[in-house]
Every structure is written in structure tokens, then in C-alpha cells.
C-alpha positions as a LaTeX table, in Angstrom:
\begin{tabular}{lrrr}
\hline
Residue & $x$ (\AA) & $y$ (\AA) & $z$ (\AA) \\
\hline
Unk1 & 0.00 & 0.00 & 0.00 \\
Unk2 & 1.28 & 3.39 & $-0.86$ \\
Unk3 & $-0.12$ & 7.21 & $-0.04$ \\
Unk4 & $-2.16$ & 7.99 & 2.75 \\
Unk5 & $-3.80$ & 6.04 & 5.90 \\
Unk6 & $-6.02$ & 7.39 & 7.62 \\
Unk7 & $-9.62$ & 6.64 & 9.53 \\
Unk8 & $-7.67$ & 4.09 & 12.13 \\
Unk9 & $-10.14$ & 5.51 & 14.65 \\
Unk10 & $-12.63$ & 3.64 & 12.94 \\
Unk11 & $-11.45$ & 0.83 & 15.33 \\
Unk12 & $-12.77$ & 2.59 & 17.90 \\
Unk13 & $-16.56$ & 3.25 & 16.36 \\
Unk14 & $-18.97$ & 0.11 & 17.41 \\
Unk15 & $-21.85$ & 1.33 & 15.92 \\
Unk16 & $-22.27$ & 3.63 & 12.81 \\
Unk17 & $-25.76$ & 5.08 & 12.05 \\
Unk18 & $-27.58$ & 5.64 & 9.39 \\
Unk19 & $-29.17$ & 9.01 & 8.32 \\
Unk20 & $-31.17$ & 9.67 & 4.70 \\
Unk21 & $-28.96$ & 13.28 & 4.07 \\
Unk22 & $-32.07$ & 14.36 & 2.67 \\
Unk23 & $-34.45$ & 14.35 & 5.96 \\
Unk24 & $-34.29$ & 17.66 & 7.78 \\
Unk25 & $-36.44$ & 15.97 & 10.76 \\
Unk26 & $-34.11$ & 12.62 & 11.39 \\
Unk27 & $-31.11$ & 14.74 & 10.89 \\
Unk28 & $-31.70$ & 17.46 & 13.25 \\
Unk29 & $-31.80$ & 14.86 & 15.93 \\
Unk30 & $-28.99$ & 12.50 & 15.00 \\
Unk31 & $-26.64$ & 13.20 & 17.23 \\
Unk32 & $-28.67$ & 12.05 & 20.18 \\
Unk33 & $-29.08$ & 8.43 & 18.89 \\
Unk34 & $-26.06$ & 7.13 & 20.86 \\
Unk35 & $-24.63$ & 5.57 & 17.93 \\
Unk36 & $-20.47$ & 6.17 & 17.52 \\
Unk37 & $-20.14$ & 7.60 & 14.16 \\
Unk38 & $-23.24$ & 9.04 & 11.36 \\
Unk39 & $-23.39$ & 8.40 & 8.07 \\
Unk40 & $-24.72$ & 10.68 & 6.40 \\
Unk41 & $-26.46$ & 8.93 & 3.32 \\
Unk42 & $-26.32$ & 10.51 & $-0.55$ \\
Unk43 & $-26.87$ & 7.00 & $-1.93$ \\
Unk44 & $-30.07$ & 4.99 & $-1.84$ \\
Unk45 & $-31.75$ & 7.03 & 1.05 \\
Unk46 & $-32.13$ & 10.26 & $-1.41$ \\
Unk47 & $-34.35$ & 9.68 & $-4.42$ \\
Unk48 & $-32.43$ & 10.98 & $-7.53$ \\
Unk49 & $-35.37$ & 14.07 & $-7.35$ \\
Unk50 & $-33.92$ & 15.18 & $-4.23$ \\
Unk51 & $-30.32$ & 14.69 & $-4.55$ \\
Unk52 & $-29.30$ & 18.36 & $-5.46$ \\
Unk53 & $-31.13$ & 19.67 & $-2.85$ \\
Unk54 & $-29.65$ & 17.16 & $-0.04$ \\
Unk55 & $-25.93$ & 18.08 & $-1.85$ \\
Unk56 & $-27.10$ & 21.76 & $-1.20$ \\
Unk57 & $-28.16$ & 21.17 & 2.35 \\
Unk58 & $-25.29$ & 19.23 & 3.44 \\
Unk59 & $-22.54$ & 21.40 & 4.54 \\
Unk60 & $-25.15$ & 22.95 & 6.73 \\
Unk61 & $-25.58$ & 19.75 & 8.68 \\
Unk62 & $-22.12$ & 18.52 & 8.21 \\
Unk63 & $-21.17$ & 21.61 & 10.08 \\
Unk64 & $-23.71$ & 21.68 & 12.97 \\
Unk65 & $-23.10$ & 17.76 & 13.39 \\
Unk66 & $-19.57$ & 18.16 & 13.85 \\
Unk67 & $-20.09$ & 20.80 & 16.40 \\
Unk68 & $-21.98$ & 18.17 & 18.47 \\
Unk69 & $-19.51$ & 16.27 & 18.79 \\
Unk70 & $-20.10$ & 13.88 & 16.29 \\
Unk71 & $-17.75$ & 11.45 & 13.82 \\
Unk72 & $-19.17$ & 12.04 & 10.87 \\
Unk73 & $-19.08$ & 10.02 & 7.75 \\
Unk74 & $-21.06$ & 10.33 & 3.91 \\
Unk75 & $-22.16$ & 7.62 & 1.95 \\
Unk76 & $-21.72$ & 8.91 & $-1.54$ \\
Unk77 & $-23.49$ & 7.32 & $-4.82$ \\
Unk78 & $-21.55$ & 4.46 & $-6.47$ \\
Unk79 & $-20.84$ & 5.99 & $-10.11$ \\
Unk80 & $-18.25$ & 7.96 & $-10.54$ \\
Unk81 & $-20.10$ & 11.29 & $-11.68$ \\
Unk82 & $-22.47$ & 10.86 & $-8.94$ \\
Unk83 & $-19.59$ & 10.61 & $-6.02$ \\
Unk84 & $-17.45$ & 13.47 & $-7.69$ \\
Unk85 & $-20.70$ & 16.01 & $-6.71$ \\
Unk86 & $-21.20$ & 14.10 & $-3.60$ \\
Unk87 & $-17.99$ & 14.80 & $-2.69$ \\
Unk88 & $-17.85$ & 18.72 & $-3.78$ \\
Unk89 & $-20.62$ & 18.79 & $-1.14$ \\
Unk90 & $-18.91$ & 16.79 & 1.23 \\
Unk91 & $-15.78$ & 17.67 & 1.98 \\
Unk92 & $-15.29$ & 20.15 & 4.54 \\
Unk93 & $-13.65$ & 20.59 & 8.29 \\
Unk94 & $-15.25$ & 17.60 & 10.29 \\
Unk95 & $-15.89$ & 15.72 & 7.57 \\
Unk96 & $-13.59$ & 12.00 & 8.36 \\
Unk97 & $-14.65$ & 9.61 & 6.15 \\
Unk98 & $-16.78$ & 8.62 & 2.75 \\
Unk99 & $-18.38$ & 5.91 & 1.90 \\
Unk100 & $-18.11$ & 4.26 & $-1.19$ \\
Unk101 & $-21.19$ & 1.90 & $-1.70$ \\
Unk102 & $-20.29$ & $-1.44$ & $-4.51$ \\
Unk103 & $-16.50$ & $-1.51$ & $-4.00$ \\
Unk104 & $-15.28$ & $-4.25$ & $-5.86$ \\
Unk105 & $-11.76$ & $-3.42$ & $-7.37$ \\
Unk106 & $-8.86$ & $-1.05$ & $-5.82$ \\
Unk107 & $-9.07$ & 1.23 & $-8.72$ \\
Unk108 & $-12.33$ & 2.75 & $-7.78$ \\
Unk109 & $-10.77$ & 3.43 & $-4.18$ \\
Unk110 & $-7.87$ & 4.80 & $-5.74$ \\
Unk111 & $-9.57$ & 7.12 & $-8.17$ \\
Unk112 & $-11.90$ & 8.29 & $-5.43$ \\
Unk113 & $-8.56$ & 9.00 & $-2.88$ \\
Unk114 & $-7.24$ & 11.34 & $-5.84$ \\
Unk115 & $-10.19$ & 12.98 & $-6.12$ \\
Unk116 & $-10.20$ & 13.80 & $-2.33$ \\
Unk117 & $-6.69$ & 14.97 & $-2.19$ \\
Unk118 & $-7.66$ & 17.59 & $-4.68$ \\
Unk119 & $-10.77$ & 18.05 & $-2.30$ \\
Unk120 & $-8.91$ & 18.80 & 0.68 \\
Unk121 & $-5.98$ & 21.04 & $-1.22$ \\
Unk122 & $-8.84$ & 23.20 & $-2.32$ \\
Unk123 & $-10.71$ & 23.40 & 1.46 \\
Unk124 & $-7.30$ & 24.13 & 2.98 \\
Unk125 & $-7.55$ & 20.71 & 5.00 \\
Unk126 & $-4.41$ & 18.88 & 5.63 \\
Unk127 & $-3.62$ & 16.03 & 3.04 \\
Unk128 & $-5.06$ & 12.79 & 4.47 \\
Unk129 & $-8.29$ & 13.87 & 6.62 \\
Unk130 & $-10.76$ & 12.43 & 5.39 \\
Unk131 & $-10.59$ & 8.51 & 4.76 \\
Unk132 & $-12.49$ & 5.51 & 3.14 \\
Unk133 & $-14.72$ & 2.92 & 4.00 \\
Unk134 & $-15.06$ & 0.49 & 1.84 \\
Unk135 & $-19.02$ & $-1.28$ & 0.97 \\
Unk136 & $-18.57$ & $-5.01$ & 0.29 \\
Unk137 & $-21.84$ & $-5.66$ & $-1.73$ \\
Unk138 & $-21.23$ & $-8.61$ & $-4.24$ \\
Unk139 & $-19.41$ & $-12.22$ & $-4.11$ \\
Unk140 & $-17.36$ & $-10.61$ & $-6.35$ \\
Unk141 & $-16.10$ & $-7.99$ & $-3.71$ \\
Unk142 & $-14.81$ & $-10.84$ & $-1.00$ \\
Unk143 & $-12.35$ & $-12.29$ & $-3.76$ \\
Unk144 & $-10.61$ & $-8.16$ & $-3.38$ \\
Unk145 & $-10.80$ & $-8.10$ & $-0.34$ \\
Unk146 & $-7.00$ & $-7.81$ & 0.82 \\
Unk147 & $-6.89$ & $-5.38$ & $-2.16$ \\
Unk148 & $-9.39$ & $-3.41$ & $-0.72$ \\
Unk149 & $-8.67$ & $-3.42$ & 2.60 \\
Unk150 & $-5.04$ & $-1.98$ & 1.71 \\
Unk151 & $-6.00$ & 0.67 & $-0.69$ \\
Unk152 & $-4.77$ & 4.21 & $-0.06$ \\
Unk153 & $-7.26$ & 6.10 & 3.05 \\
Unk154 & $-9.17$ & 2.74 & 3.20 \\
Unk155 & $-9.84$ & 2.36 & 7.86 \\
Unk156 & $-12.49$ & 0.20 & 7.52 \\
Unk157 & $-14.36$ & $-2.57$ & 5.31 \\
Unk158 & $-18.37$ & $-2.94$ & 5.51 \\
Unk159 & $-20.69$ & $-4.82$ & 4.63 \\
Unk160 & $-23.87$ & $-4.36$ & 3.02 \\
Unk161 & $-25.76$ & $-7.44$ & 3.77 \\
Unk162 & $-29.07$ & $-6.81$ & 1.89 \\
Unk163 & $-27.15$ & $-6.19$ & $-1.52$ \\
Unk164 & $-24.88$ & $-8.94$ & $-1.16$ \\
Unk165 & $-27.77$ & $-11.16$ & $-0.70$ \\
Unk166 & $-29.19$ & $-9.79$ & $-4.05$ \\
Unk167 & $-26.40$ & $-10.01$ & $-5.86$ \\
Unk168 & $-26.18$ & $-14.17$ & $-5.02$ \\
Unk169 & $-29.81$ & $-14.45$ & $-5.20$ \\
Unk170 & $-30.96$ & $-15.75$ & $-2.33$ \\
Unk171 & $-32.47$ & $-14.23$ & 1.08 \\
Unk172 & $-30.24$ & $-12.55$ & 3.37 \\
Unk173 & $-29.91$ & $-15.48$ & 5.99 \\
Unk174 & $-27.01$ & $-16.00$ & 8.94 \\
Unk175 & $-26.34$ & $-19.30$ & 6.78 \\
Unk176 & $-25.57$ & $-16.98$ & 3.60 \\
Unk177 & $-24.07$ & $-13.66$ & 5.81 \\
Unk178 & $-21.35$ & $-15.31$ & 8.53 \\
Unk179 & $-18.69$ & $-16.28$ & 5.93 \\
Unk180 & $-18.79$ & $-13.47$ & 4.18 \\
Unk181 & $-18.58$ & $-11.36$ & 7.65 \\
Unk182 & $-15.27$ & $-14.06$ & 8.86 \\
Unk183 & $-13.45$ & $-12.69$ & 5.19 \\
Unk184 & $-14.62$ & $-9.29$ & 5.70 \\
Unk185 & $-13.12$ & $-9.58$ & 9.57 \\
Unk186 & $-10.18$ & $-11.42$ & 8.50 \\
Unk187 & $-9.13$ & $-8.74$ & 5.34 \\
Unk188 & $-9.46$ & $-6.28$ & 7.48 \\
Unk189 & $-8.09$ & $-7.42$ & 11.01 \\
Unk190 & $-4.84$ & $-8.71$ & 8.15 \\
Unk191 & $-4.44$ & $-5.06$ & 7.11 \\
Unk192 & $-4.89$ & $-3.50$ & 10.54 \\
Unk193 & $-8.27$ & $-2.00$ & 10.04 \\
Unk194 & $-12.05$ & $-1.44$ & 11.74 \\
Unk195 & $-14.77$ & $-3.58$ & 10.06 \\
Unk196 & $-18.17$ & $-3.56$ & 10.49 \\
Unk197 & $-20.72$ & $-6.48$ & 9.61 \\
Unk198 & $-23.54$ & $-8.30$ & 11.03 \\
Unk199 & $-24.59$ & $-12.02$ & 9.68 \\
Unk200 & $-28.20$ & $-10.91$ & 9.65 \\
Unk201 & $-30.21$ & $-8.57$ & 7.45 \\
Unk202 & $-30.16$ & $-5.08$ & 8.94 \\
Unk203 & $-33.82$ & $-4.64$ & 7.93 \\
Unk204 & $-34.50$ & $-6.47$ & 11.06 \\
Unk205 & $-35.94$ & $-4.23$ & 13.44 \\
Unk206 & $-38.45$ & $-6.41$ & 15.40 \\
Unk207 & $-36.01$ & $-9.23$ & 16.74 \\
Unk208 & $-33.94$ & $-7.58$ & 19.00 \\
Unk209 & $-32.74$ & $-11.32$ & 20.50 \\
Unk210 & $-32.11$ & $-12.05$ & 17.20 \\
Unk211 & $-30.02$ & $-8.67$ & 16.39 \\
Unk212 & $-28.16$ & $-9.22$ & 19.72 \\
Unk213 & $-27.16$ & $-12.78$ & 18.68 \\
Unk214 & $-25.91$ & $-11.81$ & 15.55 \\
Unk215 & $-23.79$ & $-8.96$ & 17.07 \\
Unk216 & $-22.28$ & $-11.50$ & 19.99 \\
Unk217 & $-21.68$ & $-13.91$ & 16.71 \\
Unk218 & $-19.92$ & $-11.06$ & 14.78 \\
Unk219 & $-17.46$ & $-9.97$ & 17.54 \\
Unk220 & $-16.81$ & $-13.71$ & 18.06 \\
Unk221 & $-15.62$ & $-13.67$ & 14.44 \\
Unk222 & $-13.41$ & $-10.72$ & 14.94 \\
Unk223 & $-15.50$ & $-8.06$ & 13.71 \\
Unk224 & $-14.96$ & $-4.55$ & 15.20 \\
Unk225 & $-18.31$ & $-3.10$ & 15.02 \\
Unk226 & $-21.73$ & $-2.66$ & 12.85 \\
Unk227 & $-23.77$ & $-0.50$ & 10.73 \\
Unk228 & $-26.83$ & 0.28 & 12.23 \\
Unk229 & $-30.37$ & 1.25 & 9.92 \\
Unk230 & $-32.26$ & 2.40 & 12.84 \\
Unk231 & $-31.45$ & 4.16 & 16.45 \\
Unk232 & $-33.53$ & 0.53 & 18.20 \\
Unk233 & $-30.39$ & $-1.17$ & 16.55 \\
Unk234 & $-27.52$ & 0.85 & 18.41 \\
Unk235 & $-27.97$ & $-0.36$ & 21.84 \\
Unk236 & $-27.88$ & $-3.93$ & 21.38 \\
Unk237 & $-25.06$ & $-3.51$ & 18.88 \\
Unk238 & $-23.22$ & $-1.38$ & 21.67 \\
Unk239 & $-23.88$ & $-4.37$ & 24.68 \\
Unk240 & $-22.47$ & $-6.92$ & 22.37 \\
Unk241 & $-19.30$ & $-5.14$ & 22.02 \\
Unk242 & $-18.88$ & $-4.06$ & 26.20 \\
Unk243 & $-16.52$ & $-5.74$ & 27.39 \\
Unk244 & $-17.30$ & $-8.72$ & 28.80 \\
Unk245 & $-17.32$ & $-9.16$ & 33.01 \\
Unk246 & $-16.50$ & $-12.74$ & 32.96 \\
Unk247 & $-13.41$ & $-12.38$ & 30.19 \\
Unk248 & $-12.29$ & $-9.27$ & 32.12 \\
Unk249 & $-12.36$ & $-11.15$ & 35.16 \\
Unk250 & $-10.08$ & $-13.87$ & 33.91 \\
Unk251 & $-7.70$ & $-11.48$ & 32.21 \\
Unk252 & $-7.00$ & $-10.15$ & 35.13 \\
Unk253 & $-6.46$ & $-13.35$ & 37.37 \\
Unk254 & $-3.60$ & $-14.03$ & 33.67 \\
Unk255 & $-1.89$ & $-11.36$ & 34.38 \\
Unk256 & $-1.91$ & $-11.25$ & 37.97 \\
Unk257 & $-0.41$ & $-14.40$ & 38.47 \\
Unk258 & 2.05 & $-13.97$ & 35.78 \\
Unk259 & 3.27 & $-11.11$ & 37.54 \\
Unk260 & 3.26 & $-12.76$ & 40.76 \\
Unk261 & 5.54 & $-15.49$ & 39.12 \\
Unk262 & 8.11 & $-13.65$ & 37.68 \\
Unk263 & 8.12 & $-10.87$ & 40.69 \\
Unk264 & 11.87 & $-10.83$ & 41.54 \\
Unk265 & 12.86 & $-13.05$ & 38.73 \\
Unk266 & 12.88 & $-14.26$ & 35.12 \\
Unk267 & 9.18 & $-14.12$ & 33.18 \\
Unk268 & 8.06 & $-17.74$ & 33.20 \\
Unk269 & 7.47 & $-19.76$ & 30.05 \\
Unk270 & 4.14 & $-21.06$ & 31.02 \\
Unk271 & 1.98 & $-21.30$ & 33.79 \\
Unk272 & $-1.42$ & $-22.80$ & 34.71 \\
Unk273 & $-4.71$ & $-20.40$ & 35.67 \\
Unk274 & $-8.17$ & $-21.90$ & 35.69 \\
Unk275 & $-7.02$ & $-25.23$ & 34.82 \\
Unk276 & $-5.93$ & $-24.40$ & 31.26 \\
Unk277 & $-2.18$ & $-23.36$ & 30.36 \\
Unk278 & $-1.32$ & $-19.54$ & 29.58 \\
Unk279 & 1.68 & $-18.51$ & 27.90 \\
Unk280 & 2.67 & $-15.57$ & 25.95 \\
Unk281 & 0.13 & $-15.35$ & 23.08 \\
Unk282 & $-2.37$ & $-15.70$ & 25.98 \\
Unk283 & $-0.83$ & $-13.44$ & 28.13 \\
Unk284 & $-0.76$ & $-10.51$ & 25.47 \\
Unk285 & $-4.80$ & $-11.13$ & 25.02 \\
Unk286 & $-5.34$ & $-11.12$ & 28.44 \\
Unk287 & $-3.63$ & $-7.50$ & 28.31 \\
Unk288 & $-5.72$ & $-6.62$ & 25.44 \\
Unk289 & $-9.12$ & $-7.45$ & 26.92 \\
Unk290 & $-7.85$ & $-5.20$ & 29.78 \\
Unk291 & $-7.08$ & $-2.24$ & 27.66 \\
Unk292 & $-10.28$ & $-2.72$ & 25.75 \\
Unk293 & $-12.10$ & $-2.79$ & 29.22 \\
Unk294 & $-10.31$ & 0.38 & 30.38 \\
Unk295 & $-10.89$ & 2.14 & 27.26 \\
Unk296 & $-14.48$ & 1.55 & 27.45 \\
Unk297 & $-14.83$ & 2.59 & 30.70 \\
Unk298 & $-16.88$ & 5.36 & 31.58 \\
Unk299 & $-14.73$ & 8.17 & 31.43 \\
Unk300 & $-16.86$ & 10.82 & 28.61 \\
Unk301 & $-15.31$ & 9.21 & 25.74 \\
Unk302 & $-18.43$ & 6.46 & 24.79 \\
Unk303 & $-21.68$ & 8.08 & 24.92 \\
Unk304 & $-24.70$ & 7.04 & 26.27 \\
Unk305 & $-26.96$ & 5.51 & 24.03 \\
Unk306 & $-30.39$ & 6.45 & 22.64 \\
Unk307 & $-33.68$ & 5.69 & 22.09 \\
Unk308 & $-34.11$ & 1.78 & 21.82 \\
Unk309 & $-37.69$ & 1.25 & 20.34 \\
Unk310 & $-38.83$ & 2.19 & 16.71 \\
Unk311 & $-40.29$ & 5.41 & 16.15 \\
Unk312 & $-41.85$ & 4.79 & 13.02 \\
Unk313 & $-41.28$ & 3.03 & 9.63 \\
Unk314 & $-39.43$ & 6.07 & 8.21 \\
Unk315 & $-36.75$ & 7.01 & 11.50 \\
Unk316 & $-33.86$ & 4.84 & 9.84 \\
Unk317 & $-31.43$ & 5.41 & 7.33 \\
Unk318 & $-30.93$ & 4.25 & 3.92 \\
Unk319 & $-30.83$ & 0.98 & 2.01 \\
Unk320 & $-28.24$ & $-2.10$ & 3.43 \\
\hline
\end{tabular}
């Protein structure tokens, strides 16, 4: 990978949320759905009708959403003429990442990370602000993946479960969603980047057992967070990836005894806690489940969540 990396922090977002760019009324109380990151959606959530006007409107809320507080991201349309307006709209202070929906080869990443280095030279931002996150949509997408995932700005891979689906022809199932989210986690855990999938359909809004099961199954595969189509989704997405009492618990009984066992003397090579052996791969994730669990801690930096029951069949963002 050459050029510039950026959106890293990405790792750090659990939830990103939905918003149709074009609705005044769900966008003027975004920022208090609890979710980690907007997106800010030019693509399927506008009709082509209203696109021009929700280009016209967008700095506007770009600007009043970043001073909430808020990481703020823009899905832009998949074509290249429709992302080069998108992204003369777009592309501002507080701006930090774009969207682009139907990646499937490098070269579209690459041609859209030119196009915002001119962007930024001609806002006065500093080269490298605003980064990529790349939509896996197709079967053919997952066979680019590594390509993808270490294109120039690229912090995070997604995946868009409901298009995928279409594109194979059959329903969006867990059977059909949880390989594609292990590649997706893999490519992107490989390159040292966030990802964000689900092995269920995010038009589910009525299952929240169900939604909660497939976000314990997708941190279990290594994902890093999920995109969220409605505020009911951001809660349970947020308790699947707490940190867990039980793991934290054991982490620290790891590294308290390997401390105790090498106080005033050479690390050891092994040791036994809870009846199973740890060593130094387990060690080192036994310190990462404890920075994870001090990070999350409740210190201003995660923010409480919103709203977790439907407000009506419109208060959700665009197409999966």
C-alpha cells in the first residue's frame, strides 16, 4: 500500500448510524441516537429528485453535526459522476470519512482518494483527513478483499448485507451472511483496520434477541463493530461489544499471576490459571481485553446511548 492512511479511529466506532442526508427531521436529531459515528447517506436514502437539494443542504448539517460532537461520515453514490458532486458537497472541516457503496476493485478506491486529495488542497484541509470505508456488496467484492482493505485512506471494510444477498440471489440469511462477515473480519483485522458487519439482514428491526445474537456472533468472528439502519439497533449492537465481566475477570487473574511469578525473577514460560495453560500469546490477550475494558470505561469518551424502540417506519437510514 502506498499514499495515505487514515480513519484508524474507525477501530474505535462500534456502531455507525444511518441518516437519509435528505431528511431535515431525522437529521436534526442524529446526534442524540447514541450511535459512535453518522453516516450521512447521498446513496439509496435520497431519491435521484432530491439529490441536489440534499448536496445543497449538506454542509449545513455537516457543520452543525460536527459541532456536536459527532464522527461524521457520507455515503456517496456508487458511479463515478455521482460521487465526484457528492464529494464537492462533502468535503469540509469535520468531515472524516466517505463511503463508497459497490467496491469491488482497488481502482475505484484509488480514483476516489485522488479525487479527495484535490478536495482537501482546495478546502485548505491537511492532506489525508478524510478517509475511506469500503461497501462489500457482491461475491465478487470478498475475492478483493485484501486489495481493498489496503488501498490508499481505506480504515475500515463494511458490509452491506441486503445487496450482497441480491447479488447471489438468495435471502439474506445467517447461513448466507457469517462467511462473508469471517473474510470481511479477517481482510481487514490482516491489514490492521475497523470492520463492520452483522450475519443478519439489517432490515431487522423487530427481533432484537435475534439482532443481539448476531452482534455476539460477529465480535466472536473478529469483527470490530456494525452498521446500524435504525437508532432501536444501536444499543444492542453497543452491549455486544462491552466488554465482557467474565473475560475481564479472567484477564486479570492471567496477568496477575504472571506477575506474581516472575516478581523478583525471570518471566516464566508457562503457567497454569483456571485449569488451562497460559503462555505468551495468551498473556498478550489477556492485556488486550484489559485495555479494551479500560478504554471503554466510563470516562466521557463512549456516549450514552439512545432511544431503543422504533419510532416509526421512516426514523432509519438508507438501504443495506
Amino acid at each position: 500500500m502506498t499514499g495515505t492512511r487514515t480513519g484508524t479511529e474507525l477501530t474505535a466506532r462500534r456502531s455507525l448510524l444511518f441518516v437519509p442526508a435528505g431528511d431535515e427531521r431525522l437529521l436534526a436529531r442524529a446526534h442524540r441516537r447514541g450511535a459512535d459515528g453518522l453516516i450521512l447517506d447521498l446513496e439509496d436514502a435520497v431519491p435521484a429528485s432530491g439529490k441536489e437539494a440534499a448536496r445543497l443542504a449538506l454542509p449545513g448539517h455537516l457543520d452543525r453535526l460536527a459541532a456536536e460532537g459527532q464522527y461524521l461520515v457520507v455515503r456517496t453514490g456508487a458511479d463515478r459522476a455521482d460521487w465526484e458532486q457528492d464529494l464537492r458537497a462533502a468535503v469540509r472541516p469535520g468531515l472524516r470519512a466517505v463511503m463508497l457503496p459497490k467496491a469491488e476493485r482497488p481502482e475505484q478506491l484509488a480514483a476516489m482518494a485522488a479525487f479527495l486529495r484535490v478536495r482537501e488542497r482546495e478546502c485548505g484541509l491537511p492532506d489525508g483527513s478524510v478517509g475511506l470505508i469500503a461497501l462489500i456488496e457482491s461475491p465478487a467484492a470478498l475475492f478483493a478483499l485484501p486489495a481493498l482493505a489496503g488501498a490508499d485512506r481505506v480504515g475500515a471494510l463494511a458490509f452491506g448485507s441486503e445487496d450482497f444477498s441480491l447479488a447471489l440471489g438468495v435471502a439474506p440469511t445467517p447461513s448466507v451472511l457469517t462467511e462473508p462477515c469471517r473474510w470481511i473480519a479477517l481482510a481487514a483485522s490482516a491489514a490492521g483496520i475497523a470492520s463492520f458487519a452483522l450475519p443478519l439482514s439489517l432490515a431487522v428491526l423487530d427481533r432484537p434477541d435475534a439482532l443481539a445474537d448476531a452482534a455476539r456472533q460477529a465480535r466472536e468472528l473478529g469483527v470490530t463493530g456494525a452498521l446500524c439502519v435504525h437508532p432501536a439497533q444501536v444499543a444492542a449492537v453497543h452491549t455486544a461489544w462491552a466488554p465482557d465481566e467474565a473475560r475481564t475477570a479472567w484477564a486479570r487473574r492471567v496477568t496477575t499471576a504472571w506477575d506474581a511469578a516472575g516478581a523478583g525473577g525471570p518471566a516464566p514460560g508457562a503457567l497454569r490459571v483456571d485449569g488451562q495453560m497460559v503462555d505468551a500469546p495468551v498473556l498478550r490477550r489477556a492485556r488486550a481485553l484489559l485495555a479494551e475494558a479500560a478504554a471503554a470505561a466510563p470516562t466521557g469518551t463512549i456516549r450514552p446511548t439512545g432511544p431503543t424502540g422504533p419510532t416509526g417506519p421512516t426514523d432509519h437510514g438508507g438501504d443495506r
